[in-house]
Amino acid sequence: MFLTKLKRIFKTAIVNFWRNGSINIATTGIMTVTLLSISILVILTFLGNSLIENFKTKIDISVYFFSEASEEDILKVRDEVVALPEVREILYISKEQAWERFKVQYSDNPVISQGIGELDENPLFATLSIKAKNMDQYSKINEFLSNARFKDTIQKVSFDDNKTQIAKLSLITKTAQKDGAIVILVFVIISLFVIFNAVRLTMYNYKQEVKIMNLVGAGKWYIQLPFIIEGALYGIIGSIFSISILAGMIFLTKDAQNIESFLYGGSSAGVFKGSLTEYFKNNFLLIFGVQLAAGIFIGVLSSLIAIRKYMKI
Amino acid sequence: MIIFQAVSKNYINNISSLEDINLVINRGEFVSIVGQSGAGKTTLLKLMIMEEKPTKGEIFFDKLMLSKIKKSSLPTLRRNIGMVFQDFKLINTKTVFENVAFVLEVLGKTQIEINKSVTAALDIVGIKDKDSCFPYQLSGGEQQRVAIARAIVHHPIILIVDEPTGNLDLLNGWEIVKLLVKINELGTTVILATHNREIVNSLNKRVVTLDKGRIVQDQATNGKYII
């Protein structure tokens, strides 16, 4: 008897969905737009954050040493800096390495190459390139390097040159992450409100039907379940449409997506390691799964709340 | 079987619809509740199926005190009653067949049993050929017949009928009443609310007369519509 009832509940839900064509198309459409908008917003925020992260990896401070400073002293400074808890990465470029790099970099330029040839000795300095664990720690590292005991070894720290940029980027990062989260939250709340009301209006049509079912002696769940399943159907169909449209949009804009190559002229060192298409392909199941779960959750909850209101007889 | 003990029902603004109703309806009886529009007939029926709750007094269904009944037990109680509503209350998204079948589905009957009972019920009320129509495709009289078929299909202990002839012409009205008599003869208690004088007078059954929310007369046999 339980199975028969369950079968009937599912059948009723599907038949109702089919018969209420135009209303259900509208509600499913609203669900699709909602899921699609949230997905696009989340992807854009994620993309923005990954770009910022990418920028961060390119920020560092450089320490220039006096040309008279011995390698031993320089390495001592390096070891002390490495020991700082704020330091994530450190790269030492000796005077010779810097000179070699310079020569390779400008080998195509005949003027500079000629100038290099005329020089008797290496004019460059040894440098330390330091990356902090987070943006706020550069000033602390700078403070450490300004210590009097290094004054004979360190000629210059580039922090003062980069200071404004670092502060600006730090502010942008924080604002983007905070505001991005707020925008998503506000949008999700608005979307939930819209979809809840759309489902509620659909369920309003069933008000009389629910009352009649109650009066002829149908049990609580026997009445409610078909409507709850109908709510889930909005989510399932909405998420299928939404993911299809999203996939279409991503594949159609495939060529315009390579933001990193746009920004850095071909170098690809960021989070996506390729394009958004690649990212979408790799995370398809996750994106679809989240959309599906969110759609079903919103649909079921909205219809449950809406239909319960009419159960009070 | 159904006992009303000093029952009153007030709606909002303290407008009294029923006042101090004392009534006993026994198993197998055919009771006509008569009175003019607004006398409280429909309210009395609504109290029986617990669509409304009394403001004062107590209603018993067999030994069950309706005020003490749990909300979860309400469907079980209602399954013992067949009700034909004045406004039919058919489900517009279901076909005639599905409307009648719904009660049996609720009871968990098999599809074979449902097909058999629904066809028989539709046959009795004479609209077997319209089983795949939706309610909005039917005339008022046809909708009334569907409502009756739905009320009798599960062989309830009590059949409550609210103004069954209101939307029917004289001939069809008589047919419906004959049908109710037949159902009563098979053992079902029938409670009929109507203001159709001719029908009540020809039935020669018990008549309870309501006026302004009070019982003014209760004629046990050979009752007549007297107001």
Coordinates of C-alpha atoms in Angstrom, one line a residue:
Chain A
M1 CA 0.0 0.0 0.0
F2 CA 2.9 2.4 0.8
L3 CA 4.5 1.8 -2.5
T4 CA 1.2 2.2 -4.4
K5 CA 0.7 5.5 -2.6
L6 CA 4.2 6.7 -3.3
K7 CA 3.8 5.8 -7.0
R8 CA 0.5 7.8 -7.0
I9 CA 2.2 10.8 -5.3
F10 CA 4.9 10.9 -8.0
K11 CA 2.4 10.4 -10.8
T12 CA 0.2 13.3 -9.4
A13 CA 3.2 15.6 -9.2
I14 CA 4.3 14.9 -12.8
V15 CA 0.8 15.2 -14.1
N16 CA 0.2 18.4 -12.2
F17 CA 3.5 19.8 -13.6
W18 CA 2.5 18.9 -17.1
R19 CA -1.1 20.2 -16.9
N20 CA -0.1 23.6 -15.4
G21 CA 2.1 24.2 -18.5
S22 CA 2.3 28.0 -18.7
I23 CA 2.5 28.7 -15.0
N24 CA 5.2 26.1 -14.6
I25 CA 7.2 27.3 -17.6
A26 CA 7.2 30.8 -15.9
T27 CA 8.3 29.4 -12.5
T28 CA 10.9 27.2 -14.1
G29 CA 12.1 30.2 -16.1
I30 CA 12.5 32.3 -13.0
M31 CA 14.3 29.4 -11.3
T32 CA 16.7 29.2 -14.3
V33 CA 17.4 32.9 -14.3
T34 CA 18.0 32.9 -10.6
L35 CA 20.5 29.9 -10.7
L36 CA 22.2 31.3 -13.7
S37 CA 22.6 34.8 -12.2
I38 CA 24.0 33.4 -9.0
S39 CA 26.4 31.1 -10.9
I40 CA 27.7 34.0 -13.1
L41 CA 28.2 36.2 -10.0
V42 CA 30.0 33.5 -8.1
I43 CA 32.3 32.7 -11.2
L44 CA 33.0 36.4 -11.7
T45 CA 33.9 36.9 -8.0
F46 CA 36.1 33.8 -8.1
L47 CA 37.7 35.1 -11.3
G48 CA 38.3 38.5 -9.7
N49 CA 39.8 36.9 -6.6
S50 CA 42.1 34.7 -8.6
L51 CA 43.3 37.7 -10.6
I52 CA 44.0 39.5 -7.4
E53 CA 45.9 36.5 -6.0
N54 CA 47.8 36.4 -9.3
F55 CA 48.7 40.1 -8.8
K56 CA 49.9 39.3 -5.3
T57 CA 52.3 36.7 -6.5
K58 CA 53.9 39.3 -8.7
I59 CA 54.5 41.8 -5.8
D60 CA 57.8 41.6 -3.9
I61 CA 60.4 43.9 -2.4
S62 CA 64.0 43.9 -3.6
V63 CA 67.1 44.4 -1.5
Y64 CA 70.1 45.9 -3.3
F65 CA 73.5 45.4 -1.8
F66 CA 76.6 47.5 -2.0
S67 CA 79.0 46.2 -4.7
E68 CA 81.7 46.0 -2.0
A69 CA 79.6 43.8 0.3
S70 CA 81.0 40.3 0.5
E71 CA 78.9 37.3 -0.6
E72 CA 79.3 36.0 3.0
D73 CA 77.6 39.1 4.5
I74 CA 74.9 39.0 1.8
L75 CA 74.1 35.4 2.5
K76 CA 74.0 36.2 6.2
V77 CA 71.3 38.8 5.6
R78 CA 69.5 36.2 3.4
D79 CA 69.6 33.6 6.2
E80 CA 68.3 36.1 8.7
V81 CA 65.4 37.2 6.4
V82 CA 64.5 33.5 5.6
A83 CA 64.1 33.0 9.3
L84 CA 61.4 35.7 9.6
P85 CA 58.0 34.2 10.0
E86 CA 56.5 36.7 7.6
V87 CA 58.6 35.6 4.6
R88 CA 57.1 33.2 2.1
E89 CA 59.7 33.1 -0.6
I90 CA 63.1 34.5 -1.1
L91 CA 65.3 34.6 -4.2
Y92 CA 68.9 35.6 -4.1
I93 CA 70.5 36.8 -7.3
S94 CA 74.2 37.3 -7.1
K95 CA 76.0 40.1 -8.9
E96 CA 77.2 37.7 -11.6
Q97 CA 73.8 36.1 -12.1
A98 CA 72.2 39.6 -12.5
W99 CA 74.8 40.5 -15.1
E100 CA 74.3 37.3 -17.1
R101 CA 70.6 37.9 -17.1
F102 CA 70.9 41.4 -18.2
K103 CA 73.1 40.4 -21.0
V104 CA 70.7 37.7 -22.2
Q105 CA 67.7 40.0 -21.9
Y106 CA 69.2 42.7 -24.0
S107 CA 71.1 40.6 -26.5
D108 CA 68.8 41.7 -29.2
N109 CA 69.4 45.3 -28.6
P110 CA 72.6 46.3 -30.5
V111 CA 73.0 49.7 -28.6
I112 CA 72.9 48.1 -25.2
S113 CA 75.0 45.1 -26.3
Q114 CA 77.6 47.5 -27.6
G115 CA 77.5 49.4 -24.3
I116 CA 77.9 46.1 -22.4
G117 CA 80.9 45.2 -24.4
E118 CA 82.6 48.5 -23.6
L119 CA 82.3 48.0 -19.8
D120 CA 85.2 46.6 -18.0
E121 CA 83.4 45.4 -14.9
N122 CA 80.0 44.3 -13.7
P123 CA 78.0 47.4 -12.8
L124 CA 75.1 45.6 -11.2
F125 CA 74.4 44.7 -7.6
A126 CA 73.5 41.5 -5.9
T127 CA 69.8 41.5 -4.9
L128 CA 67.4 39.7 -2.7
S129 CA 63.9 39.4 -3.9
I130 CA 61.5 38.8 -1.0
K131 CA 57.8 37.8 -1.1
A132 CA 55.8 38.1 2.1
K133 CA 53.0 35.7 3.2
N134 CA 50.6 38.5 3.0
M135 CA 50.5 42.1 1.8
D136 CA 50.5 43.7 5.2
Q137 CA 53.8 42.2 6.2
Y138 CA 56.0 44.0 3.8
S139 CA 56.4 47.0 6.1
K140 CA 57.5 44.7 8.9
I141 CA 60.1 43.1 6.6
N142 CA 61.2 46.6 5.5
E143 CA 61.6 47.6 9.2
F144 CA 63.8 44.6 9.8
L145 CA 66.0 45.4 6.9
S146 CA 66.4 49.0 8.0
N147 CA 68.2 47.8 11.1
A148 CA 71.5 49.7 11.7
R149 CA 73.6 46.6 11.6
F150 CA 72.8 46.1 7.9
K151 CA 73.7 49.6 6.9
D152 CA 77.1 48.7 5.5
T153 CA 75.7 45.8 3.5
I154 CA 72.4 47.0 2.2
Q155 CA 72.4 49.9 -0.2
K156 CA 68.7 50.2 -0.8
V157 CA 65.3 48.5 -0.2
S158 CA 62.7 48.9 -2.9
F159 CA 59.9 49.0 -0.4
D160 CA 59.6 52.8 -0.5
D161 CA 59.1 52.8 -4.2
N162 CA 56.5 50.1 -4.1
K163 CA 54.9 51.3 -0.8
T164 CA 51.9 53.1 -2.4
Q165 CA 51.2 50.3 -4.9
I166 CA 51.4 47.6 -2.2
A167 CA 49.0 49.6 0.1
K168 CA 46.6 50.2 -2.8
L169 CA 46.6 46.6 -3.9
S170 CA 46.1 45.5 -0.3
L171 CA 43.1 47.8 0.0
I172 CA 41.7 46.7 -3.4
T173 CA 42.1 43.0 -2.4
K174 CA 40.3 43.5 0.9
T175 CA 37.5 45.6 -0.6
A176 CA 37.0 43.3 -3.5
Q177 CA 36.8 40.2 -1.2
K178 CA 34.5 41.9 1.3
D179 CA 32.2 43.7 -1.2
G180 CA 32.1 40.6 -3.5
A181 CA 30.8 38.6 -0.6
I182 CA 28.2 41.2 0.3
V183 CA 27.1 41.6 -3.3
I184 CA 26.7 37.8 -3.6
L185 CA 24.8 37.6 -0.3
V186 CA 22.4 40.4 -1.2
F187 CA 21.8 38.9 -4.6
V188 CA 21.2 35.5 -3.2
I189 CA 18.7 37.0 -0.7
I190 CA 16.9 38.9 -3.5
S191 CA 16.9 35.8 -5.7
L192 CA 15.5 33.6 -2.9
F193 CA 12.8 36.1 -2.3
V194 CA 11.8 36.3 -6.0
I195 CA 11.8 32.5 -6.5
F196 CA 10.0 32.0 -3.2
N197 CA 7.2 34.3 -4.3
A198 CA 7.0 32.8 -7.8
V199 CA 6.5 29.3 -6.3
R200 CA 4.1 30.8 -3.7
L201 CA 2.0 32.2 -6.5
T202 CA 2.0 28.9 -8.3
M203 CA 0.9 27.2 -5.1
Y204 CA -1.8 29.7 -4.6
N205 CA -3.5 28.1 -7.6
Y206 CA -3.7 24.9 -5.6
K207 CA -5.2 26.6 -2.6
Q208 CA -8.7 25.3 -3.3
E209 CA -7.4 21.9 -4.4
V210 CA -5.6 21.5 -1.1
K211 CA -8.7 22.5 0.9
I212 CA -10.8 19.9 -1.0
M213 CA -8.2 17.2 -0.5
N214 CA -8.3 17.9 3.2
L215 CA -12.1 17.8 3.3
V216 CA -12.3 14.4 1.6
G217 CA -9.9 12.9 4.1
A218 CA -6.5 12.9 2.5
G219 CA -3.6 12.7 4.9
K220 CA -1.1 15.6 5.4
W221 CA 1.8 14.1 3.5
Y222 CA -0.4 12.6 0.8
I223 CA -1.5 16.2 0.0
Q224 CA 1.8 17.9 0.5
L225 CA 4.2 15.5 -1.2
P226 CA 3.1 16.1 -4.8
F227 CA 3.5 19.8 -4.4
I228 CA 6.9 19.3 -2.8
I229 CA 8.0 17.1 -5.7
E230 CA 6.7 19.8 -8.1
G231 CA 8.9 22.3 -6.2
A232 CA 11.9 19.9 -6.7
L233 CA 11.1 19.6 -10.4
Y234 CA 11.4 23.4 -10.8
G235 CA 14.9 23.1 -9.3
I236 CA 15.9 20.1 -11.4
I237 CA 14.7 21.5 -14.7
G238 CA 15.8 25.0 -13.8
S239 CA 19.4 23.8 -13.0
I240 CA 19.6 21.7 -16.2
F241 CA 18.6 24.8 -18.3
S242 CA 20.9 27.1 -16.2
I243 CA 24.0 24.8 -16.6
S244 CA 23.2 24.5 -20.4
I245 CA 23.0 28.2 -20.9
L246 CA 26.1 28.8 -18.7
A247 CA 28.0 26.2 -20.8
G248 CA 26.9 27.9 -24.0
M249 CA 28.0 31.3 -22.7
I250 CA 31.4 30.0 -21.7
F251 CA 32.1 28.1 -24.9
L252 CA 30.9 31.0 -27.1
T253 CA 33.2 33.4 -25.3
K254 CA 36.1 31.0 -25.4
D255 CA 38.5 33.3 -27.3
A256 CA 37.8 36.4 -25.3
Q257 CA 38.5 34.7 -22.0
N258 CA 42.2 34.5 -21.8
I259 CA 42.5 37.3 -19.3
E260 CA 45.9 36.4 -18.2
S261 CA 47.4 36.5 -21.6
F262 CA 45.6 39.8 -22.1
L263 CA 47.2 41.2 -18.9
Y264 CA 50.6 39.7 -19.0
G265 CA 51.1 39.2 -22.7
G266 CA 51.0 35.5 -22.9
S267 CA 52.4 34.4 -19.5
S268 CA 50.1 32.0 -17.8
A269 CA 51.0 31.6 -14.1
G270 CA 47.6 32.0 -12.5
V271 CA 45.0 29.9 -10.9
F272 CA 43.2 28.9 -14.0
K273 CA 46.3 27.7 -15.9
G274 CA 44.5 28.2 -19.1
S275 CA 41.1 29.5 -19.8
L276 CA 37.7 29.7 -18.0
T277 CA 36.5 27.0 -20.4
E278 CA 39.1 24.7 -19.0
Y279 CA 38.1 25.6 -15.4
F280 CA 34.4 25.0 -16.3
K281 CA 35.2 21.6 -17.8
N282 CA 37.2 20.5 -14.9
N283 CA 34.6 21.6 -12.3
F284 CA 31.5 20.9 -14.3
L285 CA 30.1 18.3 -11.9
L286 CA 30.7 20.5 -8.9
I287 CA 29.0 23.5 -10.5
F288 CA 26.1 21.5 -11.8
G289 CA 25.8 19.7 -8.5
V290 CA 25.7 22.9 -6.5
Q291 CA 23.1 24.4 -8.8
L292 CA 21.0 21.2 -8.7
A293 CA 21.2 21.0 -4.9
A294 CA 20.4 24.8 -4.5
G295 CA 17.5 24.6 -7.0
I296 CA 15.9 21.6 -5.3
F297 CA 16.4 23.1 -1.9
I298 CA 14.9 26.4 -2.9
G299 CA 12.0 24.8 -4.8
V300 CA 11.1 22.3 -2.1
L301 CA 11.4 24.8 0.8
S302 CA 9.3 27.4 -1.1
S303 CA 6.5 25.0 -2.0
L304 CA 6.5 23.5 1.5
I305 CA 6.2 26.8 3.2
A306 CA 3.5 28.0 0.6
I307 CA 1.4 24.8 0.8
R308 CA 1.5 24.5 4.6
K309 CA -0.3 27.8 4.8
Y310 CA -3.3 26.2 3.0
M311 CA -3.3 23.0 5.1
K312 CA -4.9 24.7 8.1
I313 CA -8.4 23.3 7.9
Chain B
M1 CA -24.5 8.5 15.9
I2 CA -24.1 12.3 15.6
I3 CA -24.9 14.3 18.7
F4 CA -25.0 18.1 19.0
Q5 CA -25.0 19.2 22.6
A6 CA -25.8 22.9 23.1
V7 CA -23.7 23.9 20.1
S8 CA -23.3 27.5 19.1
K9 CA -21.2 29.0 16.3
N10 CA -20.3 32.7 16.1
Y11 CA -18.3 34.1 13.2
I12 CA -16.2 37.3 13.4
N13 CA -17.9 40.4 14.8
N14 CA -19.9 38.0 17.0
I15 CA -22.5 37.4 14.3
S16 CA -24.2 34.3 15.5
S17 CA -24.8 31.6 12.9
L18 CA -26.0 28.8 15.1
E19 CA -27.3 29.0 18.6
D20 CA -27.9 26.3 21.2
I21 CA -28.3 23.4 18.8
N22 CA -29.3 20.1 20.4
L23 CA -29.7 17.4 17.9
V24 CA -29.3 13.6 17.7
I25 CA -29.0 11.8 14.4
N26 CA -29.2 8.0 14.5
R27 CA -27.5 5.5 12.2
G28 CA -29.5 4.8 9.0
E29 CA -31.7 7.9 9.3
F30 CA -32.6 10.2 6.4
V31 CA -32.7 13.7 7.9
S32 CA -33.6 16.8 5.9
I33 CA -32.3 20.1 7.4
V34 CA -34.5 22.9 6.0
G35 CA -34.7 26.6 6.4
Q36 CA -34.3 29.8 4.4
S37 CA -31.0 31.0 3.1
G38 CA -28.8 32.1 6.0
A39 CA -30.7 30.0 8.5
G40 CA -27.4 28.1 9.3
K41 CA -27.8 24.9 7.4
T42 CA -24.4 24.9 5.7
T43 CA -22.7 25.9 9.0
L44 CA -24.4 22.9 10.7
L45 CA -23.0 20.6 8.0
K46 CA -19.5 22.2 8.2
L47 CA -19.4 21.5 11.9
M48 CA -20.1 17.8 11.2
I49 CA -17.0 17.4 9.0
M50 CA -15.0 19.8 11.2
E51 CA -14.5 22.3 8.5
E52 CA -15.5 24.7 11.2
K53 CA -15.2 24.4 15.0
P54 CA -18.1 25.3 17.4
T55 CA -17.7 28.4 19.6
K56 CA -19.6 26.6 22.4
G57 CA -21.0 23.2 23.0
E58 CA -19.8 19.7 22.0
I59 CA -20.3 17.4 19.0
F60 CA -20.0 13.7 19.2
F61 CA -19.4 11.3 16.3
D62 CA -20.3 7.9 17.7
K63 CA -18.4 8.0 21.0
L64 CA -15.8 10.4 19.7
M65 CA -15.8 13.9 21.1
L66 CA -14.9 16.1 18.1
S67 CA -13.2 18.8 20.2
K68 CA -10.8 16.3 21.6
I69 CA -9.9 14.7 18.3
K70 CA -6.2 15.1 17.2
K71 CA -5.5 17.0 14.0
S72 CA -3.7 13.9 12.6
S73 CA -6.9 11.8 13.1
L74 CA -9.1 14.2 11.2
P75 CA -8.5 12.6 7.8
T76 CA -9.6 9.2 9.1
L77 CA -12.8 10.7 10.5
R78 CA -13.5 12.5 7.2
R79 CA -13.0 9.2 5.2
N80 CA -16.2 7.9 7.0
I81 CA -18.2 10.8 5.6
G82 CA -19.2 11.5 2.1
M83 CA -19.9 15.2 1.5
V84 CA -21.6 16.9 -1.5
F85 CA -20.7 20.6 -1.2
Q86 CA -23.0 23.3 -2.3
D87 CA -20.3 24.7 -4.6
F88 CA -19.3 21.1 -5.6
K89 CA -15.6 21.6 -4.7
L90 CA -14.2 19.6 -7.6
I91 CA -10.5 19.7 -8.2
N92 CA -10.1 21.6 -11.5
T93 CA -6.8 20.1 -12.4
K94 CA -8.2 16.6 -12.3
T95 CA -10.5 14.9 -14.7
V96 CA -14.0 13.6 -13.7
F97 CA -12.5 10.1 -13.2
E98 CA -9.6 11.4 -11.2
N99 CA -11.8 13.5 -9.0
V100 CA -13.9 10.5 -8.0
A101 CA -10.9 8.2 -7.8
F102 CA -9.0 10.5 -5.5
V103 CA -10.9 9.4 -2.4
L104 CA -10.2 5.8 -3.1
E105 CA -6.5 6.6 -3.8
V106 CA -6.3 8.2 -0.4
L107 CA -7.7 5.0 1.1
G108 CA -5.0 3.0 -0.7
K109 CA -7.2 0.9 -2.9
T110 CA -5.7 -0.9 -5.8
Q111 CA -6.0 0.4 -9.4
I112 CA -8.4 -2.5 -10.3
E113 CA -10.7 -1.7 -7.4
I114 CA -10.6 2.0 -8.2
N115 CA -11.5 1.5 -11.9
K116 CA -14.4 -0.7 -10.9
S117 CA -15.8 1.5 -8.2
V118 CA -15.4 4.8 -10.0
T119 CA -17.0 3.4 -13.2
A120 CA -19.9 2.1 -11.1
A121 CA -20.3 5.5 -9.2
L122 CA -20.2 7.5 -12.4
D123 CA -22.8 5.1 -13.9
I124 CA -25.2 5.6 -11.0
V125 CA -25.1 9.4 -11.4
G126 CA -25.3 9.0 -15.2
I127 CA -22.2 10.7 -16.4
K128 CA -20.0 7.7 -17.2
D129 CA -19.3 9.0 -20.7
K130 CA -17.8 12.2 -19.4
D131 CA -15.1 10.6 -17.3
S132 CA -12.2 12.1 -19.1
C133 CA -13.6 15.7 -19.1
F134 CA -12.3 18.4 -16.7
P135 CA -14.8 20.0 -14.3
Y136 CA -14.8 23.3 -16.2
Q137 CA -16.0 21.5 -19.3
L138 CA -19.2 20.3 -17.6
S139 CA -22.5 22.1 -16.9
G140 CA -23.5 22.9 -13.3
G141 CA -25.8 19.8 -13.2
E142 CA -23.0 17.5 -14.4
Q143 CA -20.6 18.9 -11.9
Q144 CA -23.1 18.2 -9.2
R145 CA -23.4 14.6 -10.3
V146 CA -19.6 14.3 -10.2
A147 CA -19.6 15.7 -6.7
I148 CA -22.2 13.1 -5.7
A149 CA -20.3 10.3 -7.3
R150 CA -17.2 11.3 -5.4
A151 CA -19.2 11.4 -2.1
I152 CA -20.6 7.9 -2.5
V153 CA -17.8 6.0 -4.3
H154 CA -16.1 4.8 -1.0
H155 CA -19.4 3.8 0.6
P156 CA -19.3 6.2 3.5
I157 CA -21.2 5.6 6.8
I158 CA -22.8 9.1 6.5
L159 CA -23.6 11.1 3.3
I160 CA -24.0 14.8 3.9
V161 CA -25.5 16.7 1.0
D162 CA -25.7 20.4 0.8
E163 CA -28.4 21.8 -1.6
P164 CA -28.1 19.1 -4.2
T165 CA -31.0 20.3 -6.3
G166 CA -30.0 24.0 -6.4
N167 CA -28.3 23.8 -9.8
L168 CA -30.6 21.1 -11.4
D169 CA -33.8 21.3 -13.3
L170 CA -36.8 19.7 -11.7
L171 CA -36.4 16.3 -13.4
N172 CA -32.8 16.0 -12.7
G173 CA -33.4 17.2 -9.1
W174 CA -35.9 14.4 -8.5
E175 CA -33.5 11.8 -9.9
I176 CA -30.8 12.9 -7.5
V177 CA -33.2 12.7 -4.6
K178 CA -34.4 9.2 -5.6
L179 CA -30.7 8.3 -5.7
L180 CA -30.2 9.6 -2.2
V181 CA -33.2 7.6 -1.0
K182 CA -31.7 4.5 -2.6
I183 CA -28.4 5.0 -0.9
N184 CA -30.2 5.5 2.4
E185 CA -32.0 2.2 1.9
L186 CA -28.7 0.5 1.5
G187 CA -27.8 1.5 5.1
T188 CA -26.1 4.9 4.7
T189 CA -27.2 7.7 7.0
V190 CA -28.2 10.7 4.7
I191 CA -28.3 14.3 5.9
L192 CA -29.8 16.6 3.3
A193 CA -29.7 20.4 3.6
T194 CA -32.2 22.0 1.2
H195 CA -34.7 24.8 0.8
N196 CA -36.6 22.8 -1.8
R197 CA -40.1 22.5 -0.3
E198 CA -41.5 20.0 -2.8
I199 CA -38.7 17.6 -2.4
V200 CA -38.8 17.7 1.4
N201 CA -42.6 17.3 1.5
S202 CA -42.6 14.3 -0.9
L203 CA -39.9 12.4 1.1
N204 CA -42.0 11.8 4.2
K205 CA -38.8 11.5 6.3
R206 CA -37.5 13.3 9.4
V207 CA -37.3 17.1 8.9
V208 CA -35.3 19.5 11.2
T209 CA -36.2 23.1 10.6
L210 CA -33.8 25.9 11.3
D211 CA -34.6 29.6 11.6
K212 CA -32.1 32.3 12.4
G213 CA -29.6 29.7 13.7
R214 CA -32.0 27.9 16.0
I215 CA -33.9 24.6 15.6
V216 CA -37.5 25.6 15.6
Q217 CA -39.0 22.2 14.7
D218 CA -37.9 18.6 14.6
Q219 CA -40.5 16.3 13.0
A220 CA -39.3 12.7 13.5
T221 CA -41.4 11.1 10.7
N222 CA -43.5 12.3 7.9
G223 CA -41.9 15.7 8.2
K224 CA -43.0 18.7 6.2
Y225 CA -41.4 21.9 5.2
I226 CA -43.3 24.4 7.4
I227 CA -42.0 28.0 7.8

